[in-house]
Short mmCIF file of C-alpha atoms in Angstrom, two decimals:
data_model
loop_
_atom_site.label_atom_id
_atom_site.label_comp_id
_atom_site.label_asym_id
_atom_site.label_seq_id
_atom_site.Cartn_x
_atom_site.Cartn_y
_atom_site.Cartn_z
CA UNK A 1 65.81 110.08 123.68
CA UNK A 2 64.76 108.69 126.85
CA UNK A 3 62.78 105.36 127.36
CA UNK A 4 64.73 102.94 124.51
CA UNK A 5 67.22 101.08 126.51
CA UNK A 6 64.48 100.42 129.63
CA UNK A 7 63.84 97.01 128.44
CA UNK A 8 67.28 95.55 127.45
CA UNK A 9 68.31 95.39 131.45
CA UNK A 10 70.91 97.40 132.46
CA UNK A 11 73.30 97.40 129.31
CA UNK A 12 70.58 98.90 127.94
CA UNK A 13 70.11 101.37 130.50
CA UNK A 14 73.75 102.35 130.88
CA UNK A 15 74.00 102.93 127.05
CA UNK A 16 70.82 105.00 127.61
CA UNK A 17 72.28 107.34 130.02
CA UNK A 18 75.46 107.82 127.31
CA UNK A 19 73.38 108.79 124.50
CA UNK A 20 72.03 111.23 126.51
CA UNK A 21 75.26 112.78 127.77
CA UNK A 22 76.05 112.45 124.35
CA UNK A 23 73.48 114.60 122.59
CA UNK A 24 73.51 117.09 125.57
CA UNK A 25 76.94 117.74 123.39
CA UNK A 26 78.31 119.35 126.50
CA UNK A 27 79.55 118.22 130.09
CA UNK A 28 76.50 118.36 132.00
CA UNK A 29 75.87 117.85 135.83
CA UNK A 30 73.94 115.49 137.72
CA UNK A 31 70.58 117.36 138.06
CA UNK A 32 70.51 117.98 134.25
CA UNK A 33 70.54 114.14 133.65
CA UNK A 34 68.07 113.37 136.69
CA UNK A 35 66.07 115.75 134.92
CA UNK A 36 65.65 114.32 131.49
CA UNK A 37 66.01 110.88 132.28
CA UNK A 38 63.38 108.66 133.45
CA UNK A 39 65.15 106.39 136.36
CA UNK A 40 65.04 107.54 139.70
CA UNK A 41 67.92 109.27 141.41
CA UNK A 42 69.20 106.17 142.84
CA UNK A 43 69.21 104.11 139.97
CA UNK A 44 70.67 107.07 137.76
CA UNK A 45 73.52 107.59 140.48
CA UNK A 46 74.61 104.03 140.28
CA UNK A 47 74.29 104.04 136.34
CA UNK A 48 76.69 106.98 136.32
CA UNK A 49 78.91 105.62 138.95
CA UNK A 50 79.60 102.21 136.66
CA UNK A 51 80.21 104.30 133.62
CA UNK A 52 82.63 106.55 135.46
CA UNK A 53 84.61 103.96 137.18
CA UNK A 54 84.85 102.21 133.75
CA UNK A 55 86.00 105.10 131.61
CA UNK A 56 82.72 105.63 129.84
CA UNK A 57 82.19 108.89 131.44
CA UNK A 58 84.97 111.12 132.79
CA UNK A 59 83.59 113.26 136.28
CA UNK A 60 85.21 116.89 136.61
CA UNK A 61 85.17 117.62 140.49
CA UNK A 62 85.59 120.95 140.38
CA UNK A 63 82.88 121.55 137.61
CA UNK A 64 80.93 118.86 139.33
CA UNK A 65 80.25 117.91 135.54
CA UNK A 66 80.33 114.58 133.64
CA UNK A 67 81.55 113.86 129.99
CA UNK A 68 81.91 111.17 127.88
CA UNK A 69 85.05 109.02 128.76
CA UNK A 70 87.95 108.22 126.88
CA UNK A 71 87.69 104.76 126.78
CA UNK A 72 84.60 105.67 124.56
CA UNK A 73 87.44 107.69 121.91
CA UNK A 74 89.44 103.88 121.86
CA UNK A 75 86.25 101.83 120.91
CA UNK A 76 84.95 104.68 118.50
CA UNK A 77 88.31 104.63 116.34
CA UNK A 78 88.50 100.73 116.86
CA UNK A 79 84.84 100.92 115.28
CA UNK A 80 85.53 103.74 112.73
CA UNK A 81 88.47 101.38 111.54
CA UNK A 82 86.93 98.23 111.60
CA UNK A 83 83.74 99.68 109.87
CA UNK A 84 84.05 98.42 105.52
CA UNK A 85 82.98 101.97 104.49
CA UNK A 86 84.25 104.66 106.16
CA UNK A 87 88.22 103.78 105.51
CA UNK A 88 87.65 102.80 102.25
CA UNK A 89 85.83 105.57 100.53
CA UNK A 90 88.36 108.29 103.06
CA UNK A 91 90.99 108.72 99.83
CA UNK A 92 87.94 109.31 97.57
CA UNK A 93 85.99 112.14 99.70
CA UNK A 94 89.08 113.69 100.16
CA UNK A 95 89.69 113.95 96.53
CA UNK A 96 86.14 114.85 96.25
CA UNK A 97 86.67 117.50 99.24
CA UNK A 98 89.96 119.49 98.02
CA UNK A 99 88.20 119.27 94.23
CA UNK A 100 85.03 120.86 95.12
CA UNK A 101 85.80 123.28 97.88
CA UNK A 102 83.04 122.39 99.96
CA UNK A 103 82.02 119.90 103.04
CA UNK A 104 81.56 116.73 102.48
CA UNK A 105 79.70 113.97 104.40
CA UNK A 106 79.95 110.26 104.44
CA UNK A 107 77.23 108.11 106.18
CA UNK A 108 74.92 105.02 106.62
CA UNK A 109 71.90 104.25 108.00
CA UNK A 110 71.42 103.76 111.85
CA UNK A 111 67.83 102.06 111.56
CA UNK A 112 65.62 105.68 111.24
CA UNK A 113 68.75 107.73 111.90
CA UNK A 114 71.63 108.81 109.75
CA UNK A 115 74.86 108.29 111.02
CA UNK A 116 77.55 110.38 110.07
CA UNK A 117 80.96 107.82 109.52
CA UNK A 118 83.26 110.97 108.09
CA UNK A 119 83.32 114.54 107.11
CA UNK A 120 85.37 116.61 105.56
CA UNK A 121 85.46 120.05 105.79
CA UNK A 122 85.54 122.90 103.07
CA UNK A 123 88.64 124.83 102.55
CA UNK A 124 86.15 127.95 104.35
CA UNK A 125 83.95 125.79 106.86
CA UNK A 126 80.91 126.80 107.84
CA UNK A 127 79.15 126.03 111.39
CA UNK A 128 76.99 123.15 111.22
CA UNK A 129 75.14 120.22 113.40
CA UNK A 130 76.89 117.25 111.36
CA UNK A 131 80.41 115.70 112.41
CA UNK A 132 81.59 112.03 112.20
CA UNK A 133 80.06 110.03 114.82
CA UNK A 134 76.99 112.29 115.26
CA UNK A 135 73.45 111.05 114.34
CA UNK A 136 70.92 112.76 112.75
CA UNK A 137 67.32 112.47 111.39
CA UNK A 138 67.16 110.15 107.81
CA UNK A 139 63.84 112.49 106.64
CA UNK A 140 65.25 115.94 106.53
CA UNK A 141 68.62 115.46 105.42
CA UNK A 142 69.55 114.94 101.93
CA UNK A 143 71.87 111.89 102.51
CA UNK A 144 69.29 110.44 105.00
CA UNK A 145 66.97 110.72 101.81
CA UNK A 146 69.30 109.82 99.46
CA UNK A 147 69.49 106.36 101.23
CA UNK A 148 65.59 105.93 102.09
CA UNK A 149 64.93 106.27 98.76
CA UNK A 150 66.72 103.33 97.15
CA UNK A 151 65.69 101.32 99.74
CA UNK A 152 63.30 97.87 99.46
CA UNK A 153 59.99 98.80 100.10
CA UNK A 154 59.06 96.24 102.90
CA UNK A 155 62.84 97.91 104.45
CA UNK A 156 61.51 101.49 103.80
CA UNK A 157 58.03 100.81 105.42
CA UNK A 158 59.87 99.59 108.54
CA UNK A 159 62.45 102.67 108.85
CA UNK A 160 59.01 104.83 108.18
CA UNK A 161 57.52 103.37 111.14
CA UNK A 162 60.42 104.22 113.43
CA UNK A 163 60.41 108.01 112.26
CA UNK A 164 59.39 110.62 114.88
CA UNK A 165 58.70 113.51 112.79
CA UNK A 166 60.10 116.90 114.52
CA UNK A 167 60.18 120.21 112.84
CA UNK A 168 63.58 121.80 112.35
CA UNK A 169 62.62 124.52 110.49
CA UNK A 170 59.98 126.05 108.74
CA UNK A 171 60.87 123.54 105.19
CA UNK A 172 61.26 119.93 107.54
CA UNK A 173 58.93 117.86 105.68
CA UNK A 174 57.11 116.24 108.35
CA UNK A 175 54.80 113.03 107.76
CA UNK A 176 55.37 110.25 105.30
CA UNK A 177 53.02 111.07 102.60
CA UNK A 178 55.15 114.36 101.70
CA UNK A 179 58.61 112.17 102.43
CA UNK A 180 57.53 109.80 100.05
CA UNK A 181 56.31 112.30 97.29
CA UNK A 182 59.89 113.66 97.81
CA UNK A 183 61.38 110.30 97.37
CA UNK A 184 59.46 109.12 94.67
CA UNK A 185 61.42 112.18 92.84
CA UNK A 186 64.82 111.48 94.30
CA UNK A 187 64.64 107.66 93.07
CA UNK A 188 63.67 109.16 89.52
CA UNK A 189 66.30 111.56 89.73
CA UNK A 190 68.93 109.97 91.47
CA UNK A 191 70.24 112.60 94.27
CA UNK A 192 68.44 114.40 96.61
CA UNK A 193 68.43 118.04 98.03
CA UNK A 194 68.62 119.37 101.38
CA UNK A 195 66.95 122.45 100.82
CA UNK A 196 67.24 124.29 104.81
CA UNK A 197 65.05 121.08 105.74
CA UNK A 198 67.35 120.23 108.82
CA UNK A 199 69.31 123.25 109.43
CA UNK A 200 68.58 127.46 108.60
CA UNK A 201 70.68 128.69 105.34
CA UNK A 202 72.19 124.90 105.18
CA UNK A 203 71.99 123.34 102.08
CA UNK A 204 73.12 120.29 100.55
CA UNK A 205 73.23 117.53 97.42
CA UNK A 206 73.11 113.93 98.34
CA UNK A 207 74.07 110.68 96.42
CA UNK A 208 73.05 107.05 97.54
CA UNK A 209 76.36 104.34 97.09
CA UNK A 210 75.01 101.56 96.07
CA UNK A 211 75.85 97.65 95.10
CA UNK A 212 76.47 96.92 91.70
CA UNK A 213 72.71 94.82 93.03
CA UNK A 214 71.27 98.15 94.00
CA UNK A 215 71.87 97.37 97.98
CA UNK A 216 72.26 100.74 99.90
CA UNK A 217 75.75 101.08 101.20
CA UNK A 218 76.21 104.07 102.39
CA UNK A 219 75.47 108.03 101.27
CA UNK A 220 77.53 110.44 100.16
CA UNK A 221 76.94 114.50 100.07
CA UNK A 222 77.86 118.13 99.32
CA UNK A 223 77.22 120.73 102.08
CA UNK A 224 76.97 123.86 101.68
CA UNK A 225 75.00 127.61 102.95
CA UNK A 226 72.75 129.53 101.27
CA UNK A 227 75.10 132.34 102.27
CA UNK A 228 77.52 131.15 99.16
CA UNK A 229 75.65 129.16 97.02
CA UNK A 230 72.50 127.59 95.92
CA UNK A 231 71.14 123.96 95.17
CA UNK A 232 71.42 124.98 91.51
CA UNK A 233 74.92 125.32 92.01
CA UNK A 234 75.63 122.37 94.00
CA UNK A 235 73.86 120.39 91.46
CA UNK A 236 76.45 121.15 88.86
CA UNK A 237 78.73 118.83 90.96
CA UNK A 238 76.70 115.66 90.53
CA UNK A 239 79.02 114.41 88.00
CA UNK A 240 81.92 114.63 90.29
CA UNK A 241 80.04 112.73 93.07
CA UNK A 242 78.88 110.24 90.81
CA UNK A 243 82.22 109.19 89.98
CA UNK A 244 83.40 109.09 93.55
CA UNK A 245 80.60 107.05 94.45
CA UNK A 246 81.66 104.40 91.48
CA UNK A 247 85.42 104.62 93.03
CA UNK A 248 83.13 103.90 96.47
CA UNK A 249 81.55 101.02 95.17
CA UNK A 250 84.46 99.41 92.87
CA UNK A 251 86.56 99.03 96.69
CA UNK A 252 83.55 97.70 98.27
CA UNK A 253 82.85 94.99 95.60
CA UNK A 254 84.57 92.31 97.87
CA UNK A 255 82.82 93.17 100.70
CA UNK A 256 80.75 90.64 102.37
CA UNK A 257 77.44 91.77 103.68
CA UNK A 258 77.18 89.47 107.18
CA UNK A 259 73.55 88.70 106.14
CA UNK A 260 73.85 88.09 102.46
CA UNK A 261 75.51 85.06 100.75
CA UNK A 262 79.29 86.04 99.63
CA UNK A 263 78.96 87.48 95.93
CA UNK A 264 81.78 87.34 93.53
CA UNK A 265 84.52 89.62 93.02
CA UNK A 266 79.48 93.61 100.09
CA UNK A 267 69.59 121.18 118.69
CA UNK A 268 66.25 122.81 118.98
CA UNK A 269 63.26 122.12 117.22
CA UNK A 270 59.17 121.45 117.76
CA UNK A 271 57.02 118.98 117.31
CA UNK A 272 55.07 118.55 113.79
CA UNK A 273 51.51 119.19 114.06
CA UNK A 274 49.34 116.88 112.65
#
């Protein structure tokens, strides 16, 4: 988490110091950040001080806590509404959603990360790590795979090289020789599981949405626990996703890909050993 941002200046290491408030997913006090960041105190204290006095972070003085601000809630729904995915394909996983019973996710890739651009609950939610707006790793997560696997080779080399394998639980796959094996059978097949790779008794079926050229849009899944079903049973709903992901791709057929020529009608966990 720490160390990215220390060579873009200090952009870079403001928007350092919010991811980590960020994935401490709770308001946290001074000493916590001092402790896991790797500025010193003065240069941290000033960092903080600009992000407070522009709304990025929010200081409780009774709590002596900071938060994320609420200027950060404005740009994330200006984003969120700006992005060509997530509003689009919102009728469809909603449909999708209320048909199935179940959680569904919507999300794209964020370099070696998944981001999560929409969720939507199942008419009994269970507790989970994933929300919109929340990252998460591409390798253990069955629409991270989903994605990675219909991906250019030269692209999916690159991503590999960004991974930092951790172990989430005992089933994290966790170098690329067994992430490819699993690919090479996702491509084949053409969804992936989650089988408790990321998360204990989670479980989940994943879909890539695709181009009509094959380019990876987005990825779309089923969530579930192993407390109520089983990735046998979640694979009986394929079908259903595979038509919401041709709904998906039949909106985004006009969308223009910034670097592609306009077509016609773009929590805790250790280390792996090696």
């Amino acid at each position: 988490m720490a160390g990215q941002g220390s060579g873009d200046g200090t952009v870079g290491k403001a928007l350092e110091v919010l991811d980590m408030v960020a994935h401490f997913g709770r308001p946290i006090r001074f000493s916590e950040l001092l402790n896991a960041s790797p500025y010193p105190k003065a240069t941290l204290y000033r960092l903080i001080q600009t992000l407070t006095s522009q709304r990025m972070l929010s200081f409780d003085p009774e709590a002596q806590t900071y938060a994320l601000g609420v200027r950060l809630l404005g740009l994330a729904h200006a984003a969120w509404a700006q992005s060509s995915l997530a509003p689009l394909a919102r009728p469809f996983i909603d449909a999708l959603s209320r048909s199935v019973g179940e959680t569904v996710h919507l999300a794209q890739l964020d370099h070696a990360q998944v981001l999560y651009v929409d969720k939507r609950n199942a008419r009994d939610p269970i507790q989970m790590y994933s929300m919109a707006g929340k990252v998460g790793p591409a390798y253990c997560t069955g629409v991270g795979k989903a994605m990675l696997a219909f991906l250019p080779e030269k692209d999916l080399v690159a991503l590999l090289l960004q991974q930092s394998y951790h172990r989430f639980t005992p089933k994290t796959r966790c170098d690329d020789a067994a992430l490819r094996e699993d690919l090479v059978v996702i491509r084949q097949r053409g969804y992936a599981f989650d089988d408790e790779e990321h998360e204990p008794n989670i479980i989940c079926v994943a879909l890539p949405i695709l181009t009509e050229g094959g380019r990876v849009l987005g990825g779309l899944s089923i969530t579930s626990s192993t407390h109520r079903s089983s990735l046998s049973e979640l694979e009986k709903l394929v079908p259903k996703m595979q038509e919401t992901t041709k709904q998906i791709q039949e909106v985004m057929r006009n969308w223009h890909f910034p670097d592609q020529k306009t077509q016609s009608q773009k929590t805790g966990y250790s280390k792996c050993q090696a």
